[in-house]
Short mmCIF file of C-alpha atoms and ligand atoms in Angstrom, two decimals:
data_model
loop_
_atom_site.label_atom_id
_atom_site.label_comp_id
_atom_site.label_asym_id
_atom_site.label_seq_id
_atom_site.Cartn_x
_atom_site.Cartn_y
_atom_site.Cartn_z
CA MET A 1 134.80 181.35 130.95
CA ILE A 2 132.30 178.42 132.02
CA LYS A 3 130.45 179.24 128.83
CA ASP A 4 133.66 179.14 126.62
CA SER A 5 134.58 176.04 127.98
CA LEU A 6 131.24 174.29 127.54
CA ARG A 7 131.31 175.82 123.82
CA ALA A 8 134.56 174.36 123.20
CA GLN A 9 133.96 170.94 124.47
CA VAL A 10 133.92 167.97 121.86
CA ILE A 11 131.97 164.77 122.47
CA GLU A 12 132.40 162.28 120.16
CA THR A 13 129.75 159.82 119.00
CA PRO A 14 130.29 156.11 117.90
CA SER A 15 129.22 154.86 114.47
CA TRP A 16 128.02 151.69 116.12
CA ALA A 17 125.52 153.27 118.11
CA TYR A 18 123.37 154.19 114.99
CA GLY A 19 123.09 150.46 113.92
CA ASN A 20 120.92 147.98 115.52
CA SER A 21 122.57 146.42 118.79
CA GLY A 22 121.27 144.77 121.71
CA THR A 23 122.31 142.12 124.33
CA ARG A 24 123.75 138.65 123.99
CA PHE A 25 120.13 137.75 124.05
CA LYS A 26 118.45 139.58 121.33
CA VAL A 27 119.44 142.53 118.67
CA PHE A 28 116.22 144.33 118.11
CA ALA A 29 115.89 145.65 114.74
CA GLN A 30 114.74 149.42 114.46
CA ARG A 31 113.43 151.47 111.51
CA GLY A 32 115.34 153.67 109.71
CA VAL A 33 118.73 152.20 110.72
CA PRO A 34 121.66 152.82 108.49
CA ARG A 35 122.72 150.31 105.90
CA ASP A 36 126.20 151.43 105.62
CA PRO A 37 128.75 153.63 107.09
CA PHE A 38 127.75 156.51 104.88
CA GLU A 39 124.31 156.53 106.36
CA LYS A 40 125.75 156.08 109.87
CA LEU A 41 127.54 159.09 109.49
CA ALA A 42 124.64 161.07 108.34
CA ASP A 43 122.73 160.17 111.42
CA ALA A 44 125.79 161.26 113.61
CA ALA A 45 125.67 164.51 111.65
CA GLN A 46 122.19 165.00 113.15
CA VAL A 47 123.35 164.83 116.85
CA HIS A 48 126.15 167.38 115.96
CA ALA A 49 123.57 169.48 114.02
CA PHE A 50 121.21 169.78 117.21
CA THR A 51 123.70 169.85 119.82
CA GLY A 52 126.67 171.73 118.09
CA VAL A 53 129.23 169.87 120.28
CA ALA A 54 129.70 166.47 118.57
CA PRO A 55 131.49 166.87 115.22
CA ARG A 56 133.48 163.69 115.75
CA VAL A 57 132.50 160.22 114.69
CA ALA A 58 134.33 156.85 115.75
CA LEU A 59 134.43 154.26 113.22
CA HIS A 60 134.82 150.35 114.09
CA ILE A 61 136.55 148.38 111.73
CA PRO A 62 135.46 145.97 110.05
CA TRP A 63 131.92 146.96 110.63
CA ASP A 64 132.70 150.31 108.80
CA ARG A 65 134.77 148.99 106.18
CA VAL A 66 134.42 150.51 103.05
CA ASP A 67 136.55 150.59 99.63
CA ASP A 68 137.64 154.17 99.94
CA TYR A 69 138.17 155.72 103.25
CA ALA A 70 139.36 158.98 101.91
CA ALA A 71 135.90 159.16 100.21
CA LEU A 72 134.30 158.19 103.65
CA ALA A 73 136.36 161.41 105.28
CA GLU A 74 134.97 163.33 102.59
CA HIS A 75 131.46 162.18 102.92
CA ALA A 76 131.82 163.09 106.57
CA SER A 77 133.17 166.73 105.99
CA GLY A 78 130.24 167.62 103.75
CA LEU A 79 127.98 166.71 106.26
CA GLY A 80 129.84 168.85 108.71
CA VAL A 81 131.23 166.06 110.92
CA ARG A 82 134.98 164.46 110.93
CA ILE A 83 136.25 160.96 111.79
CA GLY A 84 137.37 160.69 115.27
CA ALA A 85 138.69 157.36 116.60
CA ILE A 86 139.37 154.31 114.63
CA ASN A 87 138.43 151.50 116.91
CA SER A 88 139.95 148.03 115.89
CA ASN A 89 138.07 144.76 116.38
CA VAL A 90 139.91 141.44 116.95
CA PHE A 91 137.11 139.89 118.77
CA GLN A 92 134.71 138.34 116.18
CA ASP A 93 136.49 136.02 114.13
CA ASP A 94 136.45 132.41 114.82
CA ASP A 95 140.37 132.54 114.81
CA TYR A 96 140.08 134.62 117.99
CA MET A 97 138.37 132.12 120.32
CA LEU A 98 141.65 131.75 122.45
CA GLY A 99 142.55 135.44 122.03
CA SER A 100 143.88 137.76 119.33
CA VAL A 101 147.41 139.49 120.05
CA THR A 102 147.76 137.08 123.12
CA ASN A 103 146.71 133.86 121.44
CA PRO A 104 149.11 130.91 121.90
CA ASP A 105 149.27 130.37 118.09
CA PRO A 106 151.73 132.87 116.36
CA LYS A 107 149.65 132.56 113.21
CA VAL A 108 146.66 134.19 114.98
CA ARG A 109 148.82 136.72 116.96
CA ALA A 110 150.12 137.78 113.29
CA LYS A 111 146.58 138.16 112.03
CA ALA A 112 145.54 140.25 114.79
CA LEU A 113 148.66 142.35 114.47
CA ALA A 114 147.90 142.90 110.70
CA HIS A 115 144.37 143.96 111.47
CA LEU A 116 145.88 146.64 113.97
CA LEU A 117 148.17 148.04 111.51
CA ASP A 118 145.59 147.98 108.82
CA CYS A 119 143.66 150.23 111.29
CA VAL A 120 146.48 152.90 111.33
CA ASP A 121 146.45 152.83 107.53
CA ILE A 122 142.72 153.75 107.82
CA MET A 123 143.61 156.58 110.10
CA ASP A 124 146.21 157.83 107.65
CA ALA A 125 143.44 157.70 104.77
CA THR A 126 140.57 159.52 107.04
CA GLY A 127 142.85 161.77 109.18
CA SER A 128 142.09 160.19 112.18
CA ASP A 129 144.31 160.89 114.89
CA THR A 130 143.37 158.22 117.38
CA LEU A 131 143.43 154.36 117.18
CA LYS A 132 141.35 152.70 120.08
CA LEU A 133 142.43 149.33 121.05
CA TRP A 134 140.14 146.85 122.98
CA PHE A 135 140.92 143.32 123.45
CA SER A 136 138.63 140.82 124.55
CA ASP A 137 141.78 138.50 125.05
CA GLY A 138 141.86 136.50 128.31
CA ILE A 139 141.33 132.92 129.58
CA ASN A 140 138.29 131.18 131.27
CA TYR A 141 140.06 128.55 133.56
CA PRO A 142 143.19 128.61 135.66
CA GLY A 143 146.03 126.97 133.87
CA GLN A 144 144.29 127.31 130.31
CA ASP A 145 147.31 129.42 129.42
CA ASP A 146 150.40 131.28 130.88
CA LEU A 147 149.42 134.45 132.29
CA ARG A 148 152.90 136.13 132.07
CA ALA A 149 153.32 134.66 128.59
CA ARG A 150 150.22 136.30 127.20
CA GLN A 151 151.47 139.72 128.83
CA ASP A 152 154.60 139.05 126.68
CA ARG A 153 152.72 138.86 123.51
CA LEU A 154 150.66 141.93 124.40
CA ALA A 155 153.62 143.70 124.96
CA GLU A 156 155.03 142.64 121.63
CA ALA A 157 152.03 143.71 119.82
CA LEU A 158 151.63 147.15 121.36
CA GLU A 159 155.09 147.86 120.64
CA ARG A 160 154.66 147.17 116.81
CA VAL A 161 151.54 149.12 116.58
CA TYR A 162 153.37 151.86 118.52
CA GLY A 163 156.18 152.22 116.11
CA ARG A 164 153.96 152.19 113.26
CA LEU A 165 151.98 155.47 114.66
CA GLY A 166 152.80 158.53 112.60
CA GLU A 167 152.98 162.02 113.73
CA GLY A 168 150.37 163.48 115.60
CA GLN A 169 148.90 159.83 116.07
CA ARG A 170 148.24 158.06 119.08
CA PHE A 171 146.68 154.79 120.59
CA LEU A 172 144.30 154.58 123.59
CA LEU A 173 144.39 151.31 125.36
CA GLU A 174 141.12 150.14 126.93
CA TYR A 175 140.56 147.92 129.76
CA LYS A 176 138.06 145.79 130.99
CA LEU A 177 137.60 144.03 134.09
CA PHE A 178 135.73 140.84 132.77
CA GLU A 179 133.55 139.63 129.66
CA PRO A 180 134.04 137.68 127.40
CA ALA A 181 136.89 136.15 129.68
CA PHE A 182 135.68 135.19 132.69
CA TYR A 183 138.79 133.98 134.81
CA ALA A 184 141.53 136.29 133.68
CA THR A 185 141.49 139.16 131.31
CA ASP A 186 144.68 140.36 129.76
CA VAL A 187 144.10 144.24 130.12
CA PRO A 188 141.53 143.82 133.16
CA ASP A 189 142.41 147.05 134.76
CA TRP A 190 144.06 150.79 134.47
CA GLY A 191 146.96 149.65 136.11
CA THR A 192 147.90 147.26 133.50
CA ALA A 193 146.70 149.51 130.62
CA TYR A 194 148.87 152.25 132.37
CA ALA A 195 151.93 150.07 132.81
CA HIS A 196 151.99 148.87 129.05
CA CYS A 197 151.39 152.53 127.86
CA LEU A 198 154.18 153.89 130.21
CA ARG A 199 156.78 151.64 128.67
CA LEU A 200 156.05 152.74 125.16
CA GLY A 201 155.90 156.57 125.48
CA PRO A 202 153.67 159.48 125.03
CA LYS A 203 151.80 158.24 122.07
CA ALA A 204 150.20 155.60 124.10
CA GLN A 205 147.54 156.52 126.64
CA VAL A 206 144.69 154.96 128.85
CA VAL A 207 141.17 155.09 127.87
CA VAL A 208 138.53 154.78 130.45
CA ASP A 209 135.42 152.97 129.74
CA THR A 210 132.87 154.04 132.56
CA GLY A 211 131.08 150.60 132.28
CA HIS A 212 134.35 148.40 132.57
CA HIS A 213 134.95 148.47 136.15
CA ALA A 214 133.90 146.43 139.22
CA PRO A 215 130.84 147.84 141.06
CA GLY A 216 131.82 150.64 143.70
CA THR A 217 135.09 151.24 141.93
CA ASN A 218 136.18 154.99 142.26
CA ILE A 219 136.27 155.83 138.72
CA GLU A 220 137.48 159.51 139.10
CA PHE A 221 140.11 158.53 141.31
CA ILE A 222 141.58 156.94 138.40
CA VAL A 223 140.87 159.64 136.22
CA ALA A 224 142.59 161.97 138.50
CA PHE A 225 145.68 159.62 138.60
CA LEU A 226 146.01 159.19 135.10
CA LEU A 227 145.73 162.71 134.39
CA ARG A 228 148.34 163.67 136.74
CA GLU A 229 150.73 161.20 134.80
CA GLY A 230 149.70 162.44 131.33
CA LYS A 231 148.29 159.13 130.67
CA LEU A 232 144.55 159.99 130.45
CA GLY A 233 143.87 159.63 126.54
CA GLY A 234 139.94 159.56 126.61
CA PHE A 235 136.88 158.32 127.79
CA ASP A 236 134.18 155.80 126.44
CA PHE A 237 131.19 157.31 128.38
CA ASN A 238 128.18 155.10 128.98
CA SER A 239 126.32 154.16 132.20
CA ARG A 240 125.89 150.81 133.98
CA PHE A 241 123.57 149.35 136.92
CA TYR A 242 125.10 145.88 136.72
CA ALA A 243 127.92 145.24 134.49
CA ASP A 244 129.01 146.49 131.00
CA ASP A 245 125.45 147.91 130.45
CA ASP A 246 126.24 150.24 127.70
CA LEU A 247 123.60 152.49 128.84
CA MET A 248 123.03 156.12 128.02
CA ALA A 249 125.89 158.07 129.67
CA GLY A 250 124.82 159.84 132.95
CA ALA A 251 121.68 157.77 133.02
CA ALA A 252 122.43 155.43 135.71
CA ASP A 253 124.54 157.90 137.98
CA PRO A 254 124.60 161.16 136.80
CA PHE A 255 126.42 161.98 140.25
CA GLN A 256 129.28 159.90 139.11
CA LEU A 257 129.51 161.48 135.70
CA PHE A 258 129.72 164.80 137.47
CA ARG A 259 132.45 163.45 139.81
CA ILE A 260 134.59 162.38 137.14
CA MET A 261 134.21 165.49 135.10
CA PHE A 262 135.30 167.50 138.46
CA GLU A 263 138.54 165.62 138.27
CA VAL A 264 138.90 166.29 134.75
CA ILE A 265 138.59 170.02 135.17
CA GLY A 266 140.88 169.92 138.22
CA GLY A 267 143.37 168.01 136.65
CA GLY A 268 143.30 170.55 133.45
CA GLY A 269 141.87 167.82 131.19
CA LEU A 270 139.09 169.72 129.49
CA THR A 271 141.21 170.03 126.36
CA GLU A 272 141.21 168.49 123.04
CA ASP A 273 143.99 166.08 124.33
CA VAL A 274 141.38 164.02 126.11
CA ALA A 275 138.94 162.60 124.04
CA PHE A 276 135.56 162.68 125.40
CA MET A 277 133.92 159.67 123.53
CA LEU A 278 130.31 157.92 124.13
CA ASP A 279 130.53 153.99 123.83
CA GLN A 280 126.84 153.58 124.37
CA CYS A 281 124.67 151.33 122.17
CA HIS A 282 121.61 149.74 123.76
CA ASN A 283 118.92 148.06 122.14
CA ILE A 284 115.66 149.65 123.27
CA GLU A 285 116.17 153.50 122.97
CA PRO A 286 115.80 155.13 119.34
CA LYS A 287 119.56 155.55 118.33
CA ILE A 288 119.71 159.32 117.11
CA ALA A 289 117.65 160.68 120.02
CA GLY A 290 119.58 158.42 122.51
CA GLN A 291 122.72 159.90 121.53
CA ILE A 292 121.69 163.38 121.78
CA ARG A 293 120.63 162.64 125.27
CA SER A 294 123.92 161.27 126.01
CA VAL A 295 125.64 164.23 124.74
CA MET A 296 123.48 166.63 126.80
CA ASN A 297 123.96 164.26 130.11
CA VAL A 298 127.96 164.96 129.41
CA GLN A 299 127.31 168.66 128.86
CA GLU A 300 125.34 169.03 132.13
CA ALA A 301 127.62 166.93 134.10
CA THR A 302 130.68 169.15 132.65
CA ALA A 303 128.65 172.55 133.37
CA LYS A 304 128.04 171.50 137.04
CA ALA A 305 131.65 170.55 137.46
CA LEU A 306 132.80 173.80 135.80
CA LEU A 307 130.43 175.59 138.48
CA VAL A 308 132.47 174.24 141.35
CA ASP A 309 133.74 177.46 143.50
CA ARG A 310 137.43 176.15 143.31
CA GLU A 311 138.68 178.95 145.33
CA ALA A 312 136.00 178.33 148.27
CA LEU A 313 136.85 174.49 147.93
CA ALA A 314 140.67 175.31 148.43
CA ALA A 315 140.00 177.13 151.23
CA ALA A 316 137.77 174.82 152.96
CA GLN A 317 140.13 172.03 152.17
CA ALA A 318 143.31 174.09 153.85
CA SER A 319 141.27 174.77 156.87
CA GLY A 320 140.05 171.00 157.29
CA ASP A 321 136.57 172.23 156.93
CA VAL A 322 135.06 168.64 155.97
CA LEU A 323 131.62 169.68 155.61
CA GLY A 324 132.10 173.32 154.16
CA ALA A 325 134.47 171.43 151.33
CA ASN A 326 131.63 168.88 150.54
CA ALA A 327 129.22 171.50 150.50
CA VAL A 328 130.95 173.53 147.93
CA VAL A 329 130.88 170.41 145.67
CA MET A 330 127.40 169.60 146.17
CA ASP A 331 126.38 173.16 145.72
CA ALA A 332 127.59 172.84 142.14
CA TYR A 333 126.04 169.60 141.39
CA ASN A 334 122.76 170.68 142.77
CA THR A 335 122.59 173.42 140.31
CA ASP A 336 120.09 173.45 137.57
CA VAL A 337 122.28 173.94 134.50
CA ARG A 338 119.86 173.29 131.75
CA PRO A 339 119.10 177.07 131.58
CA LEU A 340 122.70 177.73 131.03
CA LEU A 341 123.07 175.28 128.42
CA ALA A 342 120.00 176.15 126.67
CA GLU A 343 121.39 179.94 126.63
CA ILE A 344 124.53 178.89 125.05
CA ARG A 345 122.54 176.96 122.42
CA ALA A 346 120.53 179.85 121.46
CA GLU A 347 123.52 182.04 121.44
CA ALA A 348 125.13 179.65 118.68
CA GLY A 349 121.73 179.78 116.63
CA LEU A 350 120.75 176.24 117.78
CA ASP A 351 117.35 175.40 119.31
CA PRO A 352 117.73 175.28 123.19
CA ASP A 353 116.04 172.06 123.37
CA PRO A 354 117.88 169.47 121.22
CA MET A 355 115.62 166.68 122.03
CA ALA A 356 112.51 168.51 120.99
CA ALA A 357 114.37 169.83 117.93
CA TYR A 358 114.97 166.75 116.66
CA ALA A 359 111.97 165.13 117.14
CA ARG A 360 110.23 167.93 115.23
CA SER A 361 112.67 167.86 112.34
CA GLY A 362 111.06 164.90 110.87
CA TYR A 363 114.21 163.29 110.46
CA PHE A 364 113.52 160.12 111.82
CA GLU A 365 110.43 159.87 109.67
CA LYS A 366 112.39 160.44 106.74
CA ILE A 367 114.97 157.65 107.31
CA ALA A 368 112.21 155.28 108.39
CA GLU A 369 110.56 155.74 105.02
CA GLU A 370 113.59 155.96 102.89
CA ARG A 371 115.79 153.24 104.35
CA VAL A 372 113.93 150.11 103.03
CA GLY A 373 115.75 147.28 101.42
CA GLY A 374 119.49 146.29 102.06
CA ALA A 375 120.88 145.05 105.23
CA GLN A 376 120.69 147.19 108.36
CA ALA A 377 124.18 147.72 109.95
CA GLY A 378 124.10 146.13 113.38
CA TRP A 379 126.60 143.92 115.44
CA GLY A 380 128.98 142.09 113.05
CA ALA A 381 127.77 144.03 110.08
C1 RM4 B 401 133.81 146.67 124.13
C2 RM4 B 401 134.53 147.96 124.46
C3 RM4 B 401 134.86 148.69 123.04
C4 RM4 B 401 133.63 148.77 121.79
C5 RM4 B 401 133.21 147.62 121.85
C6 RM4 B 401 132.01 147.58 120.91
O1 RM4 B 401 133.23 146.42 125.06
O2 RM4 B 401 133.98 148.98 125.02
O3 RM4 B 401 135.27 150.03 123.23
O4 RM4 B 401 134.22 148.96 120.90
O5 RM4 B 401 132.73 147.05 123.16
MN1 MN B 402 134.51 150.99 125.16
#
């Protein structure tokens, strides 16, 4: 059963992770980086080829704008992958300086809404089932704008997008504590996202980006709560030491990732209804290998969480055995699951060691040599 669950897990990688990215101080260019969305999909297909569990690739619009989205989706399927979530982007135009859907200017709000609706058109054209909404909207100074009015504007836009969703489509509303707004963010936390989604209905759910909380936040509690209410739409996995660091998932705090997966499994969330997406894109690690590492880290956390002896745990909990219950959880966490995952890969005809197999494949050398000329994809591209 554990093996079946691990085989069935789908981990989605983000197109933007394959382009150049960085911090606000510097975006470093790397060799072999894709020049267009087609090349990004080719790189994502490598992650799937070596791990066997990453067949979905998220797009970011307009970074991944193409003339023919159906052709892009076809290109993906030719590579053995498919289009995952469509991520809207209403945070990079000059017009959005004071916000997008919550901007005081109705013309700017209309422009932002039109973009969100365009993203649903792209879902139709690519067969994507998920729209991911993240708003950088907020204010920097007390009194800069009316907090309540901004919530009204947000609700209005979300309602319009919700109404446009077709059969089998949903949107995930992402929250983030701060940055780029520094005084008040319009969707700062899971409670705000949850309240908006609750009013709209079942096609609106919350997405938990693990980097978007205050230090010390108990993210697994949020996960357990949202899952219980049917409102956990998925994750943007990445890890952080300080703020929204966007480092490899499971790198900074593998124990936290395990605790999250423990709650996911306990709440029956290890299904296709919960999207396990990576939102990791940092500036120094090689792109494809970095994604493979994150995928493996999510798999390892999942495997450990699956190993928890739920019966023994329930018994210890029922008898008030504090140390016993904790020991059951820690036993699972301290188990080395790498041999189990290697076995599953070998059974599926994959190399048991995806990192080494990818390194040996020569793919990086090939793209580094071939992809010369043209503009490398990156932030804002
Ligand atoms: C945001 C948020 C979104 C992601 C962008 C690139 O901070 O996490 O999910 O699409 O960054
Ligand atoms: Mn995110």
